[in-house]
Structure formats: C-alpha cells, structure tokens
Short mmCIF file of C-alpha atoms in Angstrom, two decimals:
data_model
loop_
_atom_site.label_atom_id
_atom_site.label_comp_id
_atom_site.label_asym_id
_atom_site.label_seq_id
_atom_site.Cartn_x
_atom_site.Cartn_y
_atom_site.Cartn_z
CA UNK A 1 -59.36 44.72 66.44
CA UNK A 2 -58.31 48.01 64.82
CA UNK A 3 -60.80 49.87 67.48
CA UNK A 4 -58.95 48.00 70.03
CA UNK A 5 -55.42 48.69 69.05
CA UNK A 6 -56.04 52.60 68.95
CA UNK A 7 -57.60 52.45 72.25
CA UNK A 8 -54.58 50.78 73.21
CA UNK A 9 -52.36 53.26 71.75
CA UNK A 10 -54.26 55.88 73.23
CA UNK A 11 -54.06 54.48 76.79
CA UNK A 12 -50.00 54.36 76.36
CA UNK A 13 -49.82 57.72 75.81
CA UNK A 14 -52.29 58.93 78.42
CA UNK A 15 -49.84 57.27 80.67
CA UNK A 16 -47.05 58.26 79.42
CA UNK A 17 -48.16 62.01 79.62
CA UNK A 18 -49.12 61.58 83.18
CA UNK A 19 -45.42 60.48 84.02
CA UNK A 20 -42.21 62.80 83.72
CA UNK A 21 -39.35 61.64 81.78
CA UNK A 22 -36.50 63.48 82.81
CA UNK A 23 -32.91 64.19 81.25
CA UNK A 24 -34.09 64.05 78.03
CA UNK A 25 -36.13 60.90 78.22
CA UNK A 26 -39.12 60.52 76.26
CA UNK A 27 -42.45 58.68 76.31
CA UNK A 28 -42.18 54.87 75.41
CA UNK A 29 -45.43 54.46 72.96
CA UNK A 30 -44.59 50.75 71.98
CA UNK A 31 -44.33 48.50 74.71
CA UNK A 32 -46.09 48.82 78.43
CA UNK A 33 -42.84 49.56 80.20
CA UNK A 34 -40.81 50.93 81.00
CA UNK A 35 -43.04 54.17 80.77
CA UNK A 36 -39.73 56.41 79.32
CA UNK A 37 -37.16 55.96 77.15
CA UNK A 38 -33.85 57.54 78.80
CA UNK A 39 -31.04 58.31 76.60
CA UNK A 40 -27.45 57.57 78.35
CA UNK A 41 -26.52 57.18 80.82
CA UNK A 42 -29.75 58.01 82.30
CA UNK A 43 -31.90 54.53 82.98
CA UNK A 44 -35.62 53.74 82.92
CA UNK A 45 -38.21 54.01 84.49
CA UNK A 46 -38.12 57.99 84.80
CA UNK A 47 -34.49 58.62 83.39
CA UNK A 48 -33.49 60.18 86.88
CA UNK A 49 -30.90 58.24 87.58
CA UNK A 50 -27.78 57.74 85.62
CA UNK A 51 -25.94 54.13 85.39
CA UNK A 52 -22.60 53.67 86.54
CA UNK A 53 -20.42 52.76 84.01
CA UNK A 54 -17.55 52.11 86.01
CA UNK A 55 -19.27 48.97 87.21
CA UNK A 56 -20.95 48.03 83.63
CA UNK A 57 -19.88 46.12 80.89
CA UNK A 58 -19.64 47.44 77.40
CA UNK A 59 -19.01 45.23 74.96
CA UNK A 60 -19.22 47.02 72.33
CA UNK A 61 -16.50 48.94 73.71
CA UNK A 62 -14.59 45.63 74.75
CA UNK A 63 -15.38 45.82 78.18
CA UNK A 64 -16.09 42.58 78.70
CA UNK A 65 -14.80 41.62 82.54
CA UNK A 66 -14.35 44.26 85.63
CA UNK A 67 -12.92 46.20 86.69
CA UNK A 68 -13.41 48.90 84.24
CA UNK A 69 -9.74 51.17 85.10
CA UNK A 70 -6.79 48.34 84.43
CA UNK A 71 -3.72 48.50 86.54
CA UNK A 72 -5.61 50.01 89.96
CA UNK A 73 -7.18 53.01 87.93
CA UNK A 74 -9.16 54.96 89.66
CA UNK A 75 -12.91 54.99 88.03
CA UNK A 76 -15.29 58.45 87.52
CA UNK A 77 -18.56 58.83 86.19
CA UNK A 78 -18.97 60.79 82.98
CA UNK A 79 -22.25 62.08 81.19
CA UNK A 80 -20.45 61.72 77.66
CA UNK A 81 -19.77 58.42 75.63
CA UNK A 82 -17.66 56.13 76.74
CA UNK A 83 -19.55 57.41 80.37
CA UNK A 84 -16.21 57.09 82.68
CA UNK A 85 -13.29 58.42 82.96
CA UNK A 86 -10.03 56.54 84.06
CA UNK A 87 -7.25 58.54 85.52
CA UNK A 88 -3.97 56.34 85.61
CA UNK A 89 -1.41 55.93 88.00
CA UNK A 90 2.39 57.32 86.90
CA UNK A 91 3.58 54.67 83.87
CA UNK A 92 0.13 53.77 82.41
CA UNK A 93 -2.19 55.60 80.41
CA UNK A 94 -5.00 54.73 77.66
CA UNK A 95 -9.01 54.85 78.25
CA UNK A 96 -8.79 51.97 80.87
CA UNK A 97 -5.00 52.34 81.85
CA UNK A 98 -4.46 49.21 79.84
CA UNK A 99 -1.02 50.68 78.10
CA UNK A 100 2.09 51.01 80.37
CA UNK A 101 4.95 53.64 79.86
CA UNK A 102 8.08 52.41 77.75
CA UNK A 103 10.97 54.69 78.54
CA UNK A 104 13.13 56.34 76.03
CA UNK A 105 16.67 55.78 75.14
CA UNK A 106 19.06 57.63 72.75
CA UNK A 107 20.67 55.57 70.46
CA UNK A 108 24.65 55.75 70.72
CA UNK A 109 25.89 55.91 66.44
CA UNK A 110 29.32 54.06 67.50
CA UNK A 111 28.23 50.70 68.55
CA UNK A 112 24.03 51.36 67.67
CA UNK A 113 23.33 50.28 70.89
CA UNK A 114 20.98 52.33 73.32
CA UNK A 115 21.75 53.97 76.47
CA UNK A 116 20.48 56.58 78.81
CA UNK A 117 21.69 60.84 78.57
CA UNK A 118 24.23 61.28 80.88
CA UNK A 119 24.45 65.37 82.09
CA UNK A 120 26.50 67.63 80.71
CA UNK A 121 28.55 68.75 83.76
CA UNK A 122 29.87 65.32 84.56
CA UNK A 123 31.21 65.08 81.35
CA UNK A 124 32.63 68.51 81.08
CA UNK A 125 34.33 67.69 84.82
CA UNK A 126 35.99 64.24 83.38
CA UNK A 127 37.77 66.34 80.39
CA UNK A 128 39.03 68.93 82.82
CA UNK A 129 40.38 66.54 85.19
CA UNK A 130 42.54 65.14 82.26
CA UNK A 131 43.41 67.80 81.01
CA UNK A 132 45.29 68.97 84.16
CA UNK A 133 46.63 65.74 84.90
CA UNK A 134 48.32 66.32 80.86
CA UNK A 135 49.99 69.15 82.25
CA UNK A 136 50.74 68.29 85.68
CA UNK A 137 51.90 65.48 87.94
CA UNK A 138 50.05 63.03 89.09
CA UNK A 139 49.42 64.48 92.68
CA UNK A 140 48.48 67.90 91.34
CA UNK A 141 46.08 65.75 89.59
CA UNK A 142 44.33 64.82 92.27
CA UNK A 143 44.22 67.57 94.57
CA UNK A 144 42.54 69.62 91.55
CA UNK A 145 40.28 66.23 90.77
CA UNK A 146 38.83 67.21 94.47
CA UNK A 147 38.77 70.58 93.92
CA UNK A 148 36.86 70.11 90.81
CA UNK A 149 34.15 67.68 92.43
CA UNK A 150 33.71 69.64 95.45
CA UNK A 151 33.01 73.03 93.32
CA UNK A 152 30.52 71.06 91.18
CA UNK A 153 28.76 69.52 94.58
CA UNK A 154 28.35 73.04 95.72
CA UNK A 155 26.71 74.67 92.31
CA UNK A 156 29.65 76.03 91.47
CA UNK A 157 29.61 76.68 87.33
CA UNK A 158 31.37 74.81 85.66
CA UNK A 159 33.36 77.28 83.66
CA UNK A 160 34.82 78.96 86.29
CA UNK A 161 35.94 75.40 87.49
CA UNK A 162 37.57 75.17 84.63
CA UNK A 163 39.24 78.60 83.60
CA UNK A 164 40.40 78.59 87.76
CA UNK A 165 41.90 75.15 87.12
CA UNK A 166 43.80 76.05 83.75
CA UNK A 167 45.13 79.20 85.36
CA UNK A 168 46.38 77.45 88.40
CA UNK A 169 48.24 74.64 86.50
CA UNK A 170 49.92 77.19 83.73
CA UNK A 171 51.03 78.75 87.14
CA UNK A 172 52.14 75.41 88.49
CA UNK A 173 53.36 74.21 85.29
CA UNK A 174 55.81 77.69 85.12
CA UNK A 175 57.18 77.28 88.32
CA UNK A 176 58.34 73.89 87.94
CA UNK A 177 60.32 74.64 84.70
CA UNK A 178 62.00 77.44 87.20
CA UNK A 179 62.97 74.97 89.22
CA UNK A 180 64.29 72.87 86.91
CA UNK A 181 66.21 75.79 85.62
CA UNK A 182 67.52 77.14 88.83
CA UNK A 183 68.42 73.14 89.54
CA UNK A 184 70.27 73.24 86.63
CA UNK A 185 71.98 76.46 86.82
CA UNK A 186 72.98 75.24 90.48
CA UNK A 187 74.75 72.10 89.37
CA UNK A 188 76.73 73.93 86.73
CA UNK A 189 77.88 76.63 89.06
CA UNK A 190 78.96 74.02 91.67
CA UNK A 191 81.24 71.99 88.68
CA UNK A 192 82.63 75.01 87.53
CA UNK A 193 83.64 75.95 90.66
CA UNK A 194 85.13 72.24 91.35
CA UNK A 195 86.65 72.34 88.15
CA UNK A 196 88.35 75.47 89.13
CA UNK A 197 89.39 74.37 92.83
CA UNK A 198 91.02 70.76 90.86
CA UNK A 199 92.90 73.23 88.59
CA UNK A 200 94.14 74.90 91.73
CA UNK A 201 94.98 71.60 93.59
CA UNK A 202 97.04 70.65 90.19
CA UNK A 203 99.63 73.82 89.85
CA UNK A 204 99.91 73.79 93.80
CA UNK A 205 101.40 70.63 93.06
CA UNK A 206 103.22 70.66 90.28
#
C-alpha cells in the first residue's frame, strides 16, 4: 500500500511538472485536480485567468447578493484584495457605494438651530442699504438700493459700493440741511419785511 501511495505521489507531480502554473500558481500535490493551485484572483486549472469579482460573492467580505457597486456604481477589476474597485456616483462613497453624502450645516448659537452659510456680499449689501436709508429719505433709499444691487450683479467690489454710497448721501444729506436753511432764512426775510410794510400801513393811518 505504501509502494502504491508513493507511486501515486510520484505520478502527481510528474503531471504537475509537465503543466505550467502561471501567476504565481503552484503544483497541486494532494488531490488529482485541479493540476495548480492559483492564488487570487487567478483561478484553476492553469491560473491564467483571473475571476471577476465584480460578479462574485464574498461573504466573508459581506457580499452576499449582486450587484457588487450599490447605488449604480460602476464595477472594475482589481489584482489586490478586496479584487474590485467601486467608483461612486456624486453623494455616495464607501467600498461598494453603500454610504450616501449627508450635507453640512453650521449651527446658528442664538436659537441652536442649523442653517446653511449665506455669502458675505449679500450681507454686507443689506447693512449698506440701511444704513443710507438712516440718513436719507425713503426714495433716496431706493434709488441707492438699485444702485447697490446692480454694482454687485456686475462684480463690482463691494467696498467701493459702499464708500461711493456714504459719500453720495453725506453729500445729499448736506444739501438738504441747506435747504432747510435757505427755507428758513426765506420765511423770516419775507415776515420781517411784512412786519415792516404793517408798521407802515399803521402811521399812514394814524
């Protein structure tokens, strides 16, 4: 029996040698096939071929059910462990695409709510357009509300928005106390001078 096993043994290797294993394979001494045994990916009999592991389960991996890619991944053939490669469409990623993309939100300290970054030039145009309503009136306000938007439409920056709008309402603002000055100055002048034409009237009288 022992003559018989070594003859046996001898055989398998005979064969074995005659055959080429390839990628790495080597000669399979213990059973009669498959004549090489193929490290992976590679696959018996002559480890030539690799297996495609984007349509073969792994459950040690928890691959248990195609496809292999989640969420319409698209699938790739790899010669390293896990042996495939899943590139994920925008808003998922993980080794099958099986995570999806939670967007981020600051967190507001007044109220501790959450809510999205707004950009710093609308912000910056909202102050300016009160402050120039504070010294103005109310239709100044909004011709310089349009001016505003259409100079931050155009790319405009924003500072020069706001040191040309601050100029031009100190320069509105100072003409209108002239006015005010000059309608003063006018209606004193014109009782004075009625005032003076009464006193007139009176002694003509008398």
């Amino acid at each position: 029996a022992a003559d018989e096993f070594s003859a046996l043994s001898r055989q398998k290797r005979a064969t074995c040698s005659s055959a080429v294993c390839y990628n790495g394979g080597t000669c399979n001494n213990f059973t009669d096939s498959p004549p090489c045994l193929c490290p992976l990916p590679y696959i018996a009999p002559y480890c030539r071929v690799a297996a495609d592991y984007c349509f073969t389960l792994q459950p040690d991996k928890g691959i248990t059910e195609l496809p292999v890619c989640l969420n319409d991944g698209n699938c790739t053939l790899t010669y390293a462990d896990p042996y495939f490669n899943c590139s994920c469409l925008p808003g998922f990623y993980g080794l099958r695409c099986e995570h999806a993309v939670v967007p981020e939100a600051s967190t507001l300290p007044s109220d501790g709510g959450t809510s999205p970054n707004f950009s710093t030039e609308t912000k910056s145009t909202e102050v300016v357009s009160t402050g120039v309503a504070n010294l103005t009136t109310s239709g100044w306000h909004e011709t310089m509300g349009v001016v505003l938007l259409i100079s931050v439409s155009v790319g405009v920056p924003i500072a020069v928005v706001i040191i040309a709008a601050m100029a031009a309402a100190i320069v509105f603002a100072a003409r209108y106390r002239n006015r005010q000055k000059t309608s003063r100055s006018g209606d004193r002048t014109r009782y004075v001078w009625e005032e003076g034409c009464e006193s007139d009237f009176n002694s003509h009288a008398i």
